[in-house]
Amino acid sequence: MVIRKEKKSCGQVVEERKRFVCWCPPSGPWEHSRRGGFWKAFILLFYLVFYGFLTAMFTLTMWVMLQTVSDHTPKYQDRLATPGLMIRPKTENLDVIVNISDTESWDQHVQKLNKFLEPYNDSIQAQKNDICRPGRYYEQPDNGVLNYPKRACQFNRTQLGDCSGIGDPTHYGYSTGQPCVFIKMNRVINFYAGANQSMNVTCAGKREEDAENLGSFVMFPANGNIDLMYFPYYGKKFHVNYTQPLVAVKFLNVTPNVEVNVECRINAANIATDDERDKFAGRVAFKLRINKT
């Protein structure tokens, strides 16, 4: 005779499965409820341990990595092997546009240059920096003992001549249509620019028509020279009062109402300026326009 098993309702099945029996010797069987409180606490504990472990691993990894990094010198500088050039006043598209009759068109440039050149004032340089011997690098090795902070050589604002802006009623030449543009080389830590040879900046029109419209110009310091004594640069934290050398270019008779493309390059033994993949490697190009109405 076949005995039919009593069919259980869905509610009864669920209720039975909520309970299980564990054999825990020597205390014998242990019955525990599968109700939510226990499992929520168990899951919470698991995630606390899991994420605590991940946090500890991340912290340890970061600590080990930071032991290999210097606070003063970047670990990798391969992308900065060749310094670039930039201009001041700094504009969004490297366009220096001046309308002589419109004061507002050039006053913004004048204000930027005033702020930019303030640290170059002779009094500030004399207070913070050294008078160095020209024509040689100003090396300051540690020799096993941290030599900090590094001293810097003076670059006085008066070296910029007619472009110094000191007592200048022409406002760096912008109010008379003879503007000054400042060229500076980007900083590269421990870079010996020039390879122990003299170097200078030269500027020219990019194309033949640009050269004709550019006209004549003068440079300060003379011939656009950059002295070796401003190198090497030891980094922002080491070289606290470092002052970058500048070259000022005063454009005397740019053809008015015409856009002129100008390119300036650094001529140095160890700085390449012909890399077409990097338009700022050792050079900078900008547009100059003097409007007269």
Short mmCIF file of C-alpha atoms in Angstrom, two decimals:
data_model
loop_
_atom_site.label_atom_id
_atom_site.label_comp_id
_atom_site.label_asym_id
_atom_site.label_seq_id
_atom_site.Cartn_x
_atom_site.Cartn_y
_atom_site.Cartn_z
CA MET A 1 0.00 0.00 0.00
CA VAL A 2 1.32 3.37 -1.00
CA ILE A 3 1.30 5.94 1.71
CA ARG A 4 0.88 9.42 0.36
CA LYS A 5 3.06 12.04 1.92
CA GLU A 6 1.13 14.91 3.33
CA LYS A 7 1.46 17.90 1.08
CA LYS A 8 2.72 20.96 2.91
CA SER A 9 1.66 24.43 2.24
CA CYS A 10 4.09 27.05 0.91
CA GLY A 11 4.07 28.82 4.28
CA GLN A 12 5.01 25.61 6.10
CA VAL A 13 7.96 24.95 3.74
CA VAL A 14 9.32 28.44 4.21
CA GLU A 15 8.99 28.22 7.97
CA GLU A 16 10.87 24.90 8.07
CA ARG A 17 13.70 26.26 5.94
CA LYS A 18 14.14 29.16 8.31
CA ARG A 19 15.51 26.74 10.86
CA PHE A 20 18.56 24.49 10.62
CA VAL A 21 20.48 22.23 12.99
CA CYS A 22 24.27 22.36 13.49
CA TRP A 23 26.19 19.60 15.21
CA CYS A 24 28.61 21.30 17.60
CA PRO A 25 30.48 18.64 19.60
CA PRO A 26 30.73 18.05 22.44
CA SER A 27 27.67 20.08 23.24
CA GLY A 28 25.57 18.24 20.72
CA PRO A 29 23.09 19.58 18.21
CA TRP A 30 22.49 23.33 18.11
CA GLU A 31 19.47 24.73 16.46
CA HIS A 32 19.60 28.30 15.25
CA SER A 33 17.09 30.54 13.69
CA ARG A 34 17.76 31.99 10.25
CA ARG A 35 15.94 35.12 11.11
CA GLY A 36 17.32 38.45 9.82
CA GLY A 37 19.04 39.83 12.94
CA PHE A 38 21.84 37.26 13.08
CA TRP A 39 22.63 37.38 9.37
CA LYS A 40 22.61 41.15 9.22
CA ALA A 41 25.11 41.28 12.07
CA PHE A 42 27.24 38.56 10.44
CA ILE A 43 27.29 40.33 7.04
CA LEU A 44 28.07 43.67 8.69
CA LEU A 45 30.99 42.11 10.55
CA PHE A 46 32.27 40.52 7.35
CA TYR A 47 32.27 43.80 5.45
CA LEU A 48 33.88 45.64 8.35
CA VAL A 49 36.74 43.15 8.37
CA PHE A 50 36.97 43.03 4.56
CA TYR A 51 37.09 46.81 4.01
CA GLY A 52 39.32 47.26 7.03
CA PHE A 53 41.77 44.86 5.41
CA LEU A 54 41.60 46.72 2.07
CA THR A 55 42.16 50.05 3.82
CA ALA A 56 45.16 48.68 5.67
CA MET A 57 46.62 47.27 2.44
CA PHE A 58 46.11 50.57 0.57
CA THR A 59 47.67 52.57 3.43
CA LEU A 60 50.66 50.25 3.60
CA THR A 61 51.15 50.40 -0.18
CA MET A 62 51.02 54.20 -0.22
CA TRP A 63 53.44 54.40 2.70
CA VAL A 64 55.96 52.13 0.97
CA MET A 65 55.65 54.12 -2.27
CA LEU A 66 56.14 57.46 -0.50
CA GLN A 67 59.41 56.20 0.98
CA THR A 68 60.82 56.15 -2.57
CA VAL A 69 59.67 59.69 -3.46
CA SER A 70 61.67 62.82 -2.72
CA ASP A 71 59.93 65.86 -1.29
CA HIS A 72 62.14 68.09 -3.41
CA THR A 73 62.87 66.37 -6.72
CA PRO A 74 60.38 64.62 -9.06
CA LYS A 75 61.14 60.92 -9.52
CA TYR A 76 60.58 61.05 -13.28
CA GLN A 77 61.41 64.07 -15.45
CA ASP A 78 61.76 62.42 -18.87
CA ARG A 79 59.00 64.59 -20.39
CA LEU A 80 60.79 67.75 -19.26
CA ALA A 81 64.20 67.04 -20.75
CA THR A 82 63.88 70.06 -23.05
CA PRO A 83 62.61 73.28 -21.41
CA GLY A 84 60.05 75.34 -23.24
CA LEU A 85 59.73 79.09 -23.58
CA MET A 86 56.79 81.28 -22.60
CA ILE A 87 55.92 84.95 -22.91
CA ARG A 88 54.67 87.65 -20.60
CA PRO A 89 52.16 89.24 -20.60
CA LYS A 90 50.42 85.91 -20.48
CA THR A 91 47.37 85.73 -22.72
CA GLU A 92 44.96 82.90 -23.44
CA ASN A 93 46.03 82.33 -27.06
CA LEU A 94 49.48 83.92 -26.94
CA ASP A 95 48.13 86.97 -28.75
CA VAL A 96 49.49 90.39 -27.83
CA ILE A 97 46.98 92.85 -29.26
CA VAL A 98 47.24 96.56 -28.58
CA ASN A 99 44.96 99.41 -29.65
CA ILE A 100 46.90 102.58 -28.95
CA SER A 101 43.82 104.79 -28.75
CA ASP A 102 42.00 102.36 -26.43
CA THR A 103 43.62 102.44 -23.00
CA GLU A 104 41.71 99.39 -21.78
CA SER A 105 43.16 97.22 -24.57
CA TRP A 106 46.70 97.52 -23.21
CA ASP A 107 46.16 98.45 -19.56
CA GLN A 108 45.41 94.81 -18.73
CA HIS A 109 48.82 93.87 -20.11
CA VAL A 110 50.49 96.61 -18.10
CA GLN A 111 48.86 95.44 -14.87
CA LYS A 112 49.98 91.87 -15.47
CA LEU A 113 53.54 92.98 -16.15
CA ASN A 114 53.63 95.16 -13.03
CA LYS A 115 52.72 92.16 -10.90
CA PHE A 116 55.04 89.81 -12.78
CA LEU A 117 58.09 92.08 -12.45
CA GLU A 118 57.58 93.11 -8.84
CA PRO A 119 59.83 90.31 -7.43
CA TYR A 120 62.59 91.55 -9.77
CA ASN A 121 62.84 94.94 -8.07
CA ASP A 122 66.47 95.66 -7.25
CA SER A 123 65.72 96.19 -3.54
CA ILE A 124 64.01 92.79 -3.23
CA GLN A 125 66.77 91.03 -5.15
CA ALA A 126 69.46 92.62 -3.00
CA GLN A 127 67.65 91.51 0.14
CA LYS A 128 66.98 87.90 -0.87
CA ASN A 129 69.55 86.84 -3.47
CA ASP A 130 73.30 86.73 -4.06
CA ILE A 131 75.58 88.63 -6.40
CA CYS A 132 77.03 85.79 -8.46
CA ARG A 133 79.99 85.43 -10.75
CA PRO A 134 78.81 85.55 -14.40
CA GLY A 135 79.66 82.85 -16.90
CA ARG A 136 79.62 79.89 -14.53
CA TYR A 137 76.99 77.65 -12.95
CA TYR A 138 75.96 78.42 -9.39
CA GLU A 139 76.23 74.88 -8.03
CA GLN A 140 75.29 74.13 -4.43
CA PRO A 141 75.84 70.41 -3.80
CA ASP A 142 74.70 68.78 -0.58
CA ASN A 143 77.91 66.74 -0.03
CA GLY A 144 76.13 64.34 2.29
CA VAL A 145 74.49 67.11 4.31
CA LEU A 146 71.23 68.72 3.24
CA ASN A 147 72.09 72.18 1.94
CA TYR A 148 68.76 73.93 2.38
CA PRO A 149 67.53 76.38 1.31
CA LYS A 150 69.58 76.94 -1.82
CA ARG A 151 70.72 80.46 -2.58
CA ALA A 152 69.76 82.18 -5.84
CA CYS A 153 71.51 84.73 -8.06
CA GLN A 154 70.19 88.24 -8.47
CA PHE A 155 68.35 89.21 -11.62
CA ASN A 156 67.66 92.90 -11.19
CA ARG A 157 64.79 94.64 -12.90
CA THR A 158 67.13 97.37 -14.13
CA GLN A 159 68.80 94.77 -16.38
CA LEU A 160 65.69 95.02 -18.56
CA GLY A 161 66.57 98.54 -19.67
CA ASP A 162 63.79 100.30 -21.55
CA CYS A 163 61.46 97.40 -20.72
CA SER A 164 61.95 97.57 -16.95
CA GLY A 165 58.84 99.76 -16.55
CA ILE A 166 60.61 101.81 -13.88
CA GLY A 167 59.55 105.45 -14.21
CA ASP A 168 58.27 104.69 -17.70
CA PRO A 169 55.43 106.98 -18.88
CA THR A 170 54.93 104.76 -21.95
CA HIS A 171 53.83 101.79 -19.78
CA TYR A 172 56.32 99.28 -21.21
CA GLY A 173 55.81 100.96 -24.59
CA TYR A 174 52.18 99.86 -24.89
CA SER A 175 50.77 103.37 -24.95
CA THR A 176 53.04 104.37 -27.85
CA GLY A 177 52.81 101.26 -30.01
CA GLN A 178 56.30 99.97 -29.07
CA PRO A 179 55.38 97.13 -26.70
CA CYS A 180 57.76 95.02 -24.64
CA VAL A 181 57.28 91.25 -24.56
CA PHE A 182 59.19 89.18 -22.01
CA ILE A 183 60.60 85.74 -22.78
CA LYS A 184 61.25 83.25 -20.00
CA MET A 185 62.49 79.68 -20.02
CA ASN A 186 60.49 77.09 -18.10
CA ARG A 187 62.17 75.58 -15.06
CA VAL A 188 63.66 72.10 -15.20
CA ILE A 189 65.17 70.73 -11.99
CA ASN A 190 68.93 70.04 -12.09
CA PHE A 191 69.18 71.06 -15.74
CA TYR A 192 72.48 72.62 -16.79
CA ALA A 193 71.24 74.85 -19.59
CA GLY A 194 73.81 75.72 -22.22
CA ALA A 195 76.14 72.78 -21.49
CA ASN A 196 78.69 75.23 -20.06
CA GLN A 197 78.52 77.44 -23.15
CA SER A 198 76.94 80.87 -23.66
CA MET A 199 73.34 81.02 -24.82
CA ASN A 200 70.86 83.64 -25.93
CA VAL A 201 67.35 84.20 -27.26
CA THR A 202 66.64 85.32 -30.81
CA CYS A 203 63.33 86.41 -32.34
CA ALA A 204 62.13 86.71 -35.93
CA GLY A 205 59.01 86.72 -38.08
CA LYS A 206 57.82 83.21 -38.87
CA ARG A 207 57.32 83.91 -42.56
CA GLU A 208 58.83 86.36 -45.02
CA GLU A 209 55.86 88.72 -44.83
CA ASP A 210 55.97 88.55 -41.03
CA ALA A 211 59.64 89.55 -41.06
CA GLU A 212 58.82 92.59 -43.19
CA ASN A 213 55.94 93.67 -40.96
CA LEU A 214 57.82 93.00 -37.72
CA GLY A 215 60.34 95.76 -38.27
CA SER A 216 63.24 96.35 -35.90
CA PHE A 217 63.47 95.55 -32.21
CA VAL A 218 65.93 95.67 -29.32
CA MET A 219 66.58 93.10 -26.61
CA PHE A 220 67.45 93.36 -22.92
CA PRO A 221 69.87 92.12 -21.66
CA ALA A 222 71.92 92.86 -24.77
CA ASN A 223 71.66 90.26 -27.54
CA GLY A 224 69.11 88.36 -25.46
CA ASN A 225 71.82 86.74 -23.37
CA ILE A 226 70.95 84.32 -20.55
CA ASP A 227 73.80 83.75 -18.11
CA LEU A 228 74.85 80.33 -16.81
CA MET A 229 74.80 81.54 -13.21
CA TYR A 230 71.01 81.08 -13.03
CA PHE A 231 71.42 77.31 -13.36
CA PRO A 232 70.92 74.68 -12.14
CA TYR A 233 67.48 75.07 -10.61
CA TYR A 234 66.99 72.85 -7.56
CA GLY A 235 63.21 72.87 -7.24
CA LYS A 236 60.58 75.02 -5.60
CA LYS A 237 61.12 73.72 -2.06
CA PHE A 238 64.90 73.90 -2.22
CA HIS A 239 65.29 77.08 -4.30
CA VAL A 240 62.91 79.22 -2.30
CA ASN A 241 63.88 82.64 -3.71
CA TYR A 242 64.88 81.51 -7.20
CA THR A 243 64.33 84.20 -9.83
CA GLN A 244 64.11 83.13 -13.46
CA PRO A 245 66.25 85.07 -15.93
CA LEU A 246 64.28 87.07 -18.48
CA VAL A 247 64.82 88.45 -21.95
CA ALA A 248 62.79 91.52 -22.91
CA VAL A 249 62.04 92.31 -26.55
CA LYS A 250 60.95 95.86 -27.42
CA PHE A 251 59.32 96.08 -30.85
CA LEU A 252 60.03 99.51 -32.29
CA ASN A 253 58.11 99.82 -35.56
CA VAL A 254 55.65 96.99 -36.15
CA THR A 255 53.46 97.62 -39.20
CA PRO A 256 50.16 98.85 -37.73
CA ASN A 257 46.82 97.09 -38.19
CA VAL A 258 48.52 93.88 -39.35
CA GLU A 259 48.80 90.59 -37.48
CA VAL A 260 52.45 89.54 -37.23
CA ASN A 261 53.54 86.01 -36.31
CA VAL A 262 56.68 86.07 -34.15
CA GLU A 263 58.83 83.15 -33.04
CA CYS A 264 61.55 83.32 -30.37
CA ARG A 265 64.10 80.56 -29.79
CA ILE A 266 66.76 79.77 -27.24
CA ASN A 267 70.16 79.12 -28.79
CA ALA A 268 71.90 76.66 -26.47
CA ALA A 269 74.13 73.65 -27.05
CA ASN A 270 71.85 71.20 -25.23
CA ILE A 271 68.38 72.54 -26.10
CA ALA A 272 66.79 71.31 -29.32
CA THR A 273 64.40 73.71 -31.05
CA ASP A 274 63.43 71.70 -34.13
CA ASP A 275 61.08 69.09 -32.65
CA GLU A 276 57.89 69.41 -34.69
CA ARG A 277 55.99 67.31 -32.15
CA ASP A 278 56.56 69.90 -29.44
CA LYS A 279 55.98 73.48 -30.56
CA PHE A 280 57.18 74.85 -27.20
CA ALA A 281 60.47 72.92 -26.94
CA GLY A 282 63.07 75.66 -26.74
CA ARG A 283 60.85 78.13 -28.56
CA VAL A 284 57.60 80.03 -28.41
CA ALA A 285 55.44 81.55 -31.13
CA PHE A 286 52.96 84.37 -30.58
CA LYS A 287 50.94 86.91 -32.55
CA LEU A 288 51.56 90.62 -32.29
CA ARG A 289 49.17 93.27 -33.55
CA ILE A 290 49.36 97.05 -33.06
CA ASN A 291 46.13 98.76 -34.02
CA LYS A 292 46.07 102.45 -34.84
CA THR A 293 42.75 104.11 -35.62
#
